[in-house]
Amino acid sequence: LSDAERFPRRGPRHQVEPPASRVALVCCETTAGPLSVAVRPRWAPRGAKRFMDMVRGGYFSSKVPLMRCVKGFLCQFGLPGIPSLAKAFGGGFPDDPSWLPHGPKHWKVGGVERFAKGYLAYAGAGPNSRGNQFIVSLAPSERLCGGSPWEVPWGEVVGGFGTLDAISTAYGEKGPSQ
C-alpha cells in the first residue's frame, strides 16, 4: 500500500480526517476483476471485526452474488452460496459510532462528498440491524451515512477501482432476489 492508502487524510477523497487505524488488507476476486480492501478497525470496530471474522470463517469462500447494483451509487452484496454460513453470520449486531459528520449541511463540504467511492459499510434496515449484507459505493455519495447509524464505513477499496467501474449495473434496483 502507498502511504496515502495506509494513512488516509482529509482532501479530495476524504471529507474529514479519517481515524488513524492499523490496516488489514483483504484481496478479493470478483467476476469483474480483483479488489483490494483496506479494513480499518478504528473506523468502525464492530463492523471491521465482524467482516474479518467472516473472512476467517470462510464466509466468502463460496460465491457471494451482487444483488443490487445501482449505476453511480452503490452495490449491495453479502449473502453466501452456503446457507449454513448465512446463519452463522446473519444475526444483527450493534451499530458503530459514525466518524463522518451527519446532516444535510455535511453532504458536500469543499467539493468532497461525505461517502467516498469504494467505502464499504453494512446494509441495514434500522438501528442495530446490520448482519451479513454490505454496500460498496460505486461513486462518491453525499447521502450515504447521512444519518443512518448502520452506514458507518469500516473499510475502503484501495486497489481495483477499475473493477468497481466494471461491475454490471444493468439490473439496478431489480437485481437477483435476496
XYZ file of N, CA and C in Angstrom:
534
model
N 0.834 -1.187 0.000
C 0.000 0.000 0.000
C 0.875 1.246 0.000
N 0.409 2.276 -0.666
C 1.118 3.554 -0.647
C 0.881 4.226 0.710
N 1.670 5.236 1.025
C 1.463 5.985 2.266
C 0.066 6.602 2.313
N -0.418 7.092 1.170
C -1.756 7.699 1.122
C -2.834 6.656 1.415
N -2.621 5.412 1.007
C -3.596 4.354 1.284
C -3.490 3.872 2.733
N -2.284 3.842 3.264
C -2.094 3.398 4.647
C -2.520 4.465 5.649
N -2.323 5.730 5.285
C -2.607 6.840 6.195
C -3.482 7.876 5.488
N -4.760 7.556 5.252
C -5.617 8.495 4.513
C -5.782 9.813 5.270
N -5.894 10.878 4.502
C -6.023 12.226 5.041
C -7.236 12.923 4.435
N -7.684 13.946 5.130
C -8.723 14.813 4.583
C -8.187 15.428 3.293
N -9.034 15.460 2.278
C -8.605 16.012 0.997
C -9.606 15.684 -0.086
N -9.161 15.506 -1.321
C -10.093 15.294 -2.428
C -10.906 13.998 -2.322
N -10.421 13.024 -1.545
C -11.142 11.749 -1.390
C -11.936 11.691 -0.084
N -11.375 12.209 0.983
C -11.987 12.100 2.314
C -12.419 13.482 2.800
N -13.702 13.616 3.091
C -14.267 14.898 3.516
C -13.698 15.357 4.855
N -13.469 14.409 5.751
C -12.892 14.712 7.060
C -11.675 13.816 7.257
N -10.876 14.124 8.239
C -9.714 13.298 8.564
C -10.206 11.944 9.083
N -9.939 10.853 8.365
C -10.358 9.538 8.865
C -9.576 9.172 10.128
N -10.193 8.426 11.032
C -9.456 7.998 12.228
C -8.227 7.178 11.840
N -7.104 7.478 12.468
C -5.890 6.689 12.219
C -6.158 5.259 12.677
N -5.737 4.292 11.874
C -6.040 2.901 12.191
C -4.997 1.987 11.582
N -4.739 0.883 12.259
C -3.951 -0.149 11.595
C -4.807 -0.676 10.458
N -4.213 -1.406 9.543
C -4.923 -1.838 8.344
C -4.743 -3.338 8.156
N -5.828 -4.013 7.842
C -5.774 -5.402 7.374
C -6.162 -5.351 5.904
N -5.346 -5.927 5.049
C -5.624 -5.919 3.614
C -6.259 -7.245 3.226
N -7.441 -7.178 2.614
C -8.159 -8.362 2.148
C -8.266 -8.268 0.634
N -7.762 -9.285 -0.044
C -7.799 -9.311 -1.505
C -8.955 -10.191 -1.947
N -9.767 -9.678 -2.853
C -10.973 -10.364 -3.317
C -10.894 -10.567 -4.822
N -11.467 -11.654 -5.269
C -11.579 -11.902 -6.695
C -13.058 -11.857 -7.052
N -13.409 -11.035 -8.006
C -14.795 -10.935 -8.459
C -14.841 -11.302 -9.941
N -16.036 -11.503 -10.455
C -16.165 -11.781 -11.889
C -15.814 -10.551 -12.723
N -15.788 -9.375 -12.093
C -15.414 -8.145 -12.801
C -13.921 -7.841 -12.662
N -13.224 -8.574 -11.788
C -11.798 -8.361 -11.577
C -11.450 -8.332 -10.100
N -10.176 -8.064 -9.769
C -9.739 -8.078 -8.368
C -10.066 -6.779 -7.637
N -10.262 -6.921 -6.331
C -10.448 -5.779 -5.438
C -9.538 -5.977 -4.230
N -8.914 -4.922 -3.772
C -8.163 -4.946 -2.521
C -8.877 -4.025 -1.550
N -9.192 -4.571 -0.383
C -9.962 -3.832 0.622
C -9.094 -3.595 1.849
N -8.969 -2.334 2.240
C -8.281 -1.969 3.481
C -9.342 -1.940 4.578
N -9.253 -2.895 5.489
C -10.178 -2.960 6.627
C -9.542 -2.134 7.737
N -10.321 -1.177 8.271
C -9.787 -0.213 9.235
C -10.584 -0.277 10.545
N -10.085 -1.046 11.535
C -10.824 -1.247 12.785
C -11.194 0.020 13.545
N -10.404 1.073 13.480
C -10.754 2.289 14.219
C -11.877 3.067 13.551
N -12.167 2.784 12.284
C -13.272 3.462 11.620
C -14.599 2.960 12.176
N -14.689 1.664 12.387
C -15.923 1.038 12.884
C -15.514 -0.304 13.502
N -15.147 -0.302 14.786
C -14.589 -1.503 15.408
C -15.462 -2.755 15.289
N -16.740 -2.631 15.554
C -17.621 -3.807 15.477
C -17.770 -4.292 14.036
N -17.956 -3.354 13.114
C -18.122 -3.718 11.716
C -16.875 -4.357 11.130
N -15.699 -3.795 11.421
C -14.443 -4.350 10.915
C -14.202 -5.734 11.494
N -14.463 -5.899 12.788
C -14.270 -7.213 13.418
C -15.200 -8.244 12.798
N -16.445 -7.872 12.615
C -17.412 -8.809 12.029
C -16.960 -9.227 10.630
N -16.532 -8.274 9.806
C -16.071 -8.599 8.465
C -14.871 -9.543 8.524
N -13.886 -9.236 9.365
C -12.701 -10.092 9.455
C -13.063 -11.480 9.993
N -14.010 -11.567 10.922
C -14.486 -12.875 11.394
C -15.108 -13.655 10.241
N -15.850 -12.946 9.380
C -16.461 -13.594 8.217
C -15.387 -14.102 7.251
N -14.363 -13.291 7.016
C -13.264 -13.700 6.130
C -12.584 -14.936 6.709
N -12.211 -14.876 7.980
C -11.512 -16.001 8.620
C -12.395 -17.241 8.716
N -13.704 -17.045 8.815
C -14.653 -18.161 8.926
C -15.014 -18.792 7.589
N -14.427 -18.317 6.495
C -14.685 -18.892 5.178
C -15.978 -18.426 4.537
N -16.565 -17.375 5.072
C -17.845 -16.881 4.570
C -17.816 -16.578 3.076
N -16.715 -16.030 2.616
C -16.623 -15.619 1.215
C -15.990 -16.683 0.318
N -15.819 -17.909 0.854
C -15.217 -18.977 0.057
C -16.187 -19.528 -0.982
N -17.470 -19.257 -0.806
C -18.463 -19.633 -1.813
C -18.826 -18.383 -2.601
N -19.545 -18.560 -3.657
C -19.934 -17.400 -4.463
C -20.908 -16.521 -3.684
N -20.633 -15.233 -3.682
C -21.460 -14.245 -2.991
C -21.980 -13.298 -4.063
N -23.275 -13.402 -4.404
C -23.788 -12.595 -5.517
C -23.959 -11.115 -5.171
N -23.799 -10.301 -6.203
C -24.140 -8.886 -6.113
C -25.624 -8.806 -6.445
N -26.422 -8.174 -5.583
C -27.861 -8.251 -5.815
C -28.536 -6.922 -6.101
N -27.892 -5.863 -5.803
C -28.496 -4.540 -6.036
C -27.369 -3.588 -6.396
N -27.169 -3.372 -7.670
C -26.082 -2.500 -8.120
C -26.678 -1.364 -8.943
N -26.631 -0.181 -8.383
C -27.252 0.991 -8.986
C -26.154 1.907 -9.533
N -26.212 2.153 -10.829
C -25.186 2.950 -11.514
C -24.952 4.281 -10.811
N -23.690 4.594 -10.579
C -23.325 5.864 -9.964
C -23.692 5.979 -8.500
N -24.063 4.855 -7.853
C -24.491 4.926 -6.464
C -23.810 3.847 -5.622
N -24.356 2.630 -5.613
C -23.813 1.593 -4.751
C -24.092 0.208 -5.300
N -23.413 -0.752 -4.706
C -23.665 -2.154 -4.992
C -23.835 -2.858 -3.650
N -24.878 -3.662 -3.529
C -25.168 -4.398 -2.300
C -24.899 -5.874 -2.542
N -24.310 -6.529 -1.536
C -23.969 -7.945 -1.628
C -23.826 -8.507 -0.225
N -23.605 -9.826 -0.145
C -23.293 -10.395 1.160
C -23.932 -11.718 1.488
N -24.880 -12.197 0.701
C -25.483 -13.494 1.018
C -24.628 -14.597 0.397
N -24.115 -15.538 1.216
C -23.214 -16.562 0.696
C -23.963 -17.688 -0.005
N -23.235 -18.434 -0.824
C -23.816 -19.586 -1.514
C -24.017 -20.781 -0.597
N -23.443 -20.758 0.600
C -23.583 -21.852 1.570
C -24.513 -21.375 2.682
N -25.750 -21.902 2.736
C -26.743 -21.412 3.703
C -26.290 -21.448 5.164
N -25.502 -22.429 5.559
C -25.068 -22.500 6.957
C -24.200 -21.296 7.332
N -23.459 -20.755 6.363
C -22.656 -19.572 6.646
C -23.546 -18.348 6.846
N -24.650 -18.290 6.111
C -25.591 -17.171 6.288
C -26.161 -17.195 7.698
N -26.459 -18.384 8.202
C -26.998 -18.498 9.564
C -25.958 -18.102 10.598
N -24.713 -18.494 10.366
C -23.655 -18.208 11.333
C -23.403 -16.713 11.493
N -23.607 -15.937 10.430
C -23.317 -14.506 10.481
C -24.533 -13.647 10.155
N -25.723 -14.201 10.237
C -26.915 -13.474 9.831
C -27.541 -12.594 10.881
N -27.267 -12.844 12.150
C -27.897 -12.062 13.200
C -27.407 -10.638 13.235
N -28.268 -9.737 13.694
C -27.898 -8.336 13.783
C -26.859 -8.099 14.868
N -26.132 -7.007 14.749
C -25.175 -6.623 15.776
C -25.185 -5.110 15.905
N -24.702 -4.589 17.039
C -24.818 -3.152 17.316
C -24.077 -2.273 16.315
N -24.643 -1.098 16.096
C -24.031 -0.108 15.220
C -22.754 0.438 15.855
N -21.890 0.964 15.005
C -20.680 1.658 15.446
C -20.961 3.157 15.443
N -20.294 3.919 16.297
C -20.432 5.373 16.205
C -19.846 5.858 14.880
N -20.484 6.825 14.275
C -20.005 7.334 12.992
C -18.895 8.350 13.181
N -17.866 8.237 12.364
C -16.787 9.221 12.351
C -17.020 10.266 11.264
N -18.059 10.051 10.452
C -18.416 11.036 9.428
C -19.480 11.980 9.982
N -19.445 13.246 9.614
C -20.453 14.187 10.111
C -21.832 13.869 9.530
N -22.866 14.127 10.322
C -24.238 13.834 9.904
C -24.985 15.119 9.534
N -26.033 14.935 8.776
C -26.921 16.032 8.434
C -26.646 16.628 7.069
N -27.668 17.251 6.481
C -27.569 17.809 5.121
C -26.448 18.815 4.929
N -26.084 19.569 5.951
C -25.025 20.566 5.758
C -23.664 19.908 5.537
N -23.559 18.600 5.778
C -22.301 17.869 5.582
C -22.335 16.957 4.362
N -23.400 17.052 3.552
C -23.471 16.194 2.373
C -22.279 16.412 1.463
N -21.930 17.658 1.273
C -20.800 18.003 0.402
C -20.101 19.198 1.025
N -18.828 19.013 1.365
C -18.054 20.069 2.003
C -16.780 20.277 1.183
N -16.559 21.501 0.743
C -15.367 21.796 -0.051
C -15.295 20.978 -1.333
N -16.448 20.641 -1.885
C -16.499 19.857 -3.118
C -16.320 18.363 -2.908
N -16.174 17.915 -1.656
C -15.969 16.497 -1.355
C -17.240 15.940 -0.723
N -17.766 14.871 -1.327
C -18.971 14.244 -0.797
C -18.628 13.357 0.397
N -19.589 13.190 1.287
C -19.382 12.517 2.565
C -18.865 11.088 2.414
N -19.446 10.284 1.544
C -19.143 8.855 1.437
C -18.341 8.643 0.151
N -17.053 8.360 0.262
C -16.160 8.268 -0.891
C -16.417 7.005 -1.719
N -16.078 7.072 -2.988
C -16.119 5.893 -3.850
C -15.236 4.821 -3.218
N -15.778 3.612 -3.119
C -15.028 2.498 -2.565
C -15.188 2.287 -1.075
N -15.856 3.209 -0.361
C -16.126 2.956 1.052
C -17.046 1.743 1.160
N -16.809 0.923 2.178
C -17.652 -0.232 2.458
C -18.327 -0.052 3.804
N -19.598 -0.408 3.862
C -20.376 -0.340 5.091
C -21.381 -1.486 5.067
N -22.040 -1.700 6.167
C -23.101 -2.707 6.221
C -24.407 -2.098 5.749
N -25.203 -2.919 5.081
C -26.568 -2.536 4.753
C -27.406 -2.819 5.995
N -28.405 -2.038 6.221
C -29.276 -2.249 7.375
C -30.647 -1.690 7.099
N -31.559 -2.018 7.995
C -32.933 -1.557 7.841
C -33.396 -0.744 9.034
N -32.485 -0.434 9.927
C -32.817 0.317 11.125
C -31.679 0.192 12.114
N -31.791 0.862 13.247
C -30.724 0.796 14.247
C -30.408 -0.647 14.646
N -29.115 -0.939 14.757
C -28.612 -2.248 15.191
C -29.123 -3.409 14.349
N -29.322 -3.170 13.066
C -29.863 -4.200 12.164
C -28.819 -4.785 11.217
N -27.560 -4.402 11.382
C -26.521 -4.907 10.485
C -26.373 -6.410 10.676
N -26.101 -7.118 9.573
C -25.944 -8.565 9.654
C -24.862 -9.046 8.718
N -25.275 -9.557 7.554
C -24.307 -10.128 6.621
C -24.379 -9.502 5.231
N -24.954 -8.329 5.120
C -25.021 -7.665 3.824
C -24.248 -6.351 3.870
N -23.593 -6.060 2.748
C -22.715 -4.910 2.648
C -23.127 -4.009 1.500
N -22.640 -2.791 1.565
C -22.714 -1.884 0.420
C -21.304 -1.385 0.142
N -21.031 -1.196 -1.134
C -19.803 -0.528 -1.552
C -20.237 0.615 -2.462
N -19.690 1.771 -2.220
C -20.055 2.945 -3.005
C -19.352 2.896 -4.357
N -20.132 2.974 -5.429
C -19.579 2.953 -6.781
C -19.152 4.341 -7.252
N -19.537 5.347 -6.507
C -19.189 6.739 -6.806
C -19.292 7.518 -5.494
N -18.678 8.681 -5.401
C -18.873 9.477 -4.186
C -20.358 9.747 -3.973
N -20.783 9.685 -2.713
C -22.197 9.873 -2.405
C -22.341 10.828 -1.227
N -23.156 11.824 -1.411
C -23.385 12.772 -0.315
C -24.382 12.247 0.703
N -25.262 11.342 0.303
C -26.343 10.941 1.200
C -26.056 9.696 2.021
N -25.181 8.796 1.541
C -24.862 7.628 2.356
C -24.239 8.083 3.662
N -24.581 7.401 4.722
C -24.130 7.722 6.076
C -24.627 9.099 6.504
N -25.748 9.491 5.975
C -26.276 10.810 6.282
C -27.147 10.868 7.511
N -27.144 9.859 8.301
C -27.976 9.827 9.494
C -28.370 8.408 9.826
N -27.959 7.462 8.986
C -28.235 6.052 9.242
C -27.034 5.465 9.975
N -27.174 5.140 11.260
C -26.013 4.703 12.035
C -25.410 3.379 11.567
N -26.121 2.642 10.770
C -25.570 1.373 10.275
C -24.701 1.569 9.043
N -24.673 2.740 8.455
C -23.872 3.008 7.258
C -22.531 3.654 7.607
N -21.868 3.146 8.613
C -20.565 3.651 9.018
C -19.491 2.887 8.238
N -18.655 3.577 7.459
C -17.612 2.869 6.732
C -16.636 2.177 7.685
N -16.347 0.916 7.406
C -15.375 0.143 8.185
C -14.134 -0.173 7.346
N -14.175 0.175 6.073
C -13.049 -0.077 5.192
C -13.274 0.597 3.859
N -12.263 0.432 2.993
C -12.362 1.057 1.680
C -11.553 0.276 0.660
N -11.996 0.347 -0.568
C -11.249 -0.233 -1.672
C -9.997 0.626 -1.865
N -8.842 -0.047 -1.931
C -7.590 0.671 -2.184
C -6.928 0.187 -3.473
N -7.431 -0.859 -4.037
C -6.945 -1.360 -5.318
C -8.097 -2.018 -6.037
N -8.335 -1.619 -7.265
C -9.429 -2.212 -8.004
C -10.542 -1.245 -8.341
N -10.247 0.035 -8.426
C -11.290 0.990 -8.794
C -11.813 0.716 -10.200
N -10.961 0.178 -11.073
C -11.418 -0.234 -12.401
C -12.415 -1.370 -12.310
N -12.231 -2.242 -11.309
C -13.179 -3.332 -11.078
C -14.524 -2.766 -10.636
N -14.506 -1.782 -9.735
C -15.765 -1.153 -9.324
C -16.492 -0.585 -10.535
N -15.735 0.034 -11.444
C -16.333 0.627 -12.642
C -16.873 -0.436 -13.595
N -16.319 -1.666 -13.519
C -16.721 -2.738 -14.440
C -17.907 -3.562 -13.923
N -18.324 -3.357 -12.677
C -19.460 -4.108 -12.128
C -20.718 -3.743 -12.909
N -21.440 -4.759 -13.338
C -22.670 -4.519 -14.093
C -23.733 -3.886 -13.209
N -24.323 -2.822 -13.706
C -25.430 -2.167 -13.009
C -26.710 -2.269 -13.843
N -26.724 -3.200 -14.783
C -27.863 -3.341 -15.701
C -29.173 -3.639 -14.983
N -29.122 -4.381 -13.869
C -30.350 -4.732 -13.141
C -30.803 -3.616 -12.207
N -29.876 -2.774 -11.782
C -30.231 -1.694 -10.863
C -30.895 -2.199 -9.605
N -32.022 -1.602 -9.264
C -32.771 -1.987 -8.051
C -33.497 -3.327 -8.224
N -33.524 -3.878 -9.423
C -34.268 -5.102 -9.682
C -33.327 -6.287 -9.947
N -32.240 -6.354 -9.182
C -31.277 -7.442 -9.300
C -31.818 -8.729 -8.726
N -30.967 -9.738 -8.611
C -31.392 -11.028 -8.049
C -32.025 -10.859 -6.674
N -33.018 -11.664 -6.389
C -33.724 -11.614 -5.113
C -32.804 -12.009 -3.971
N -32.988 -11.369 -2.826
C -32.220 -11.750 -1.655
C -32.669 -13.128 -1.186
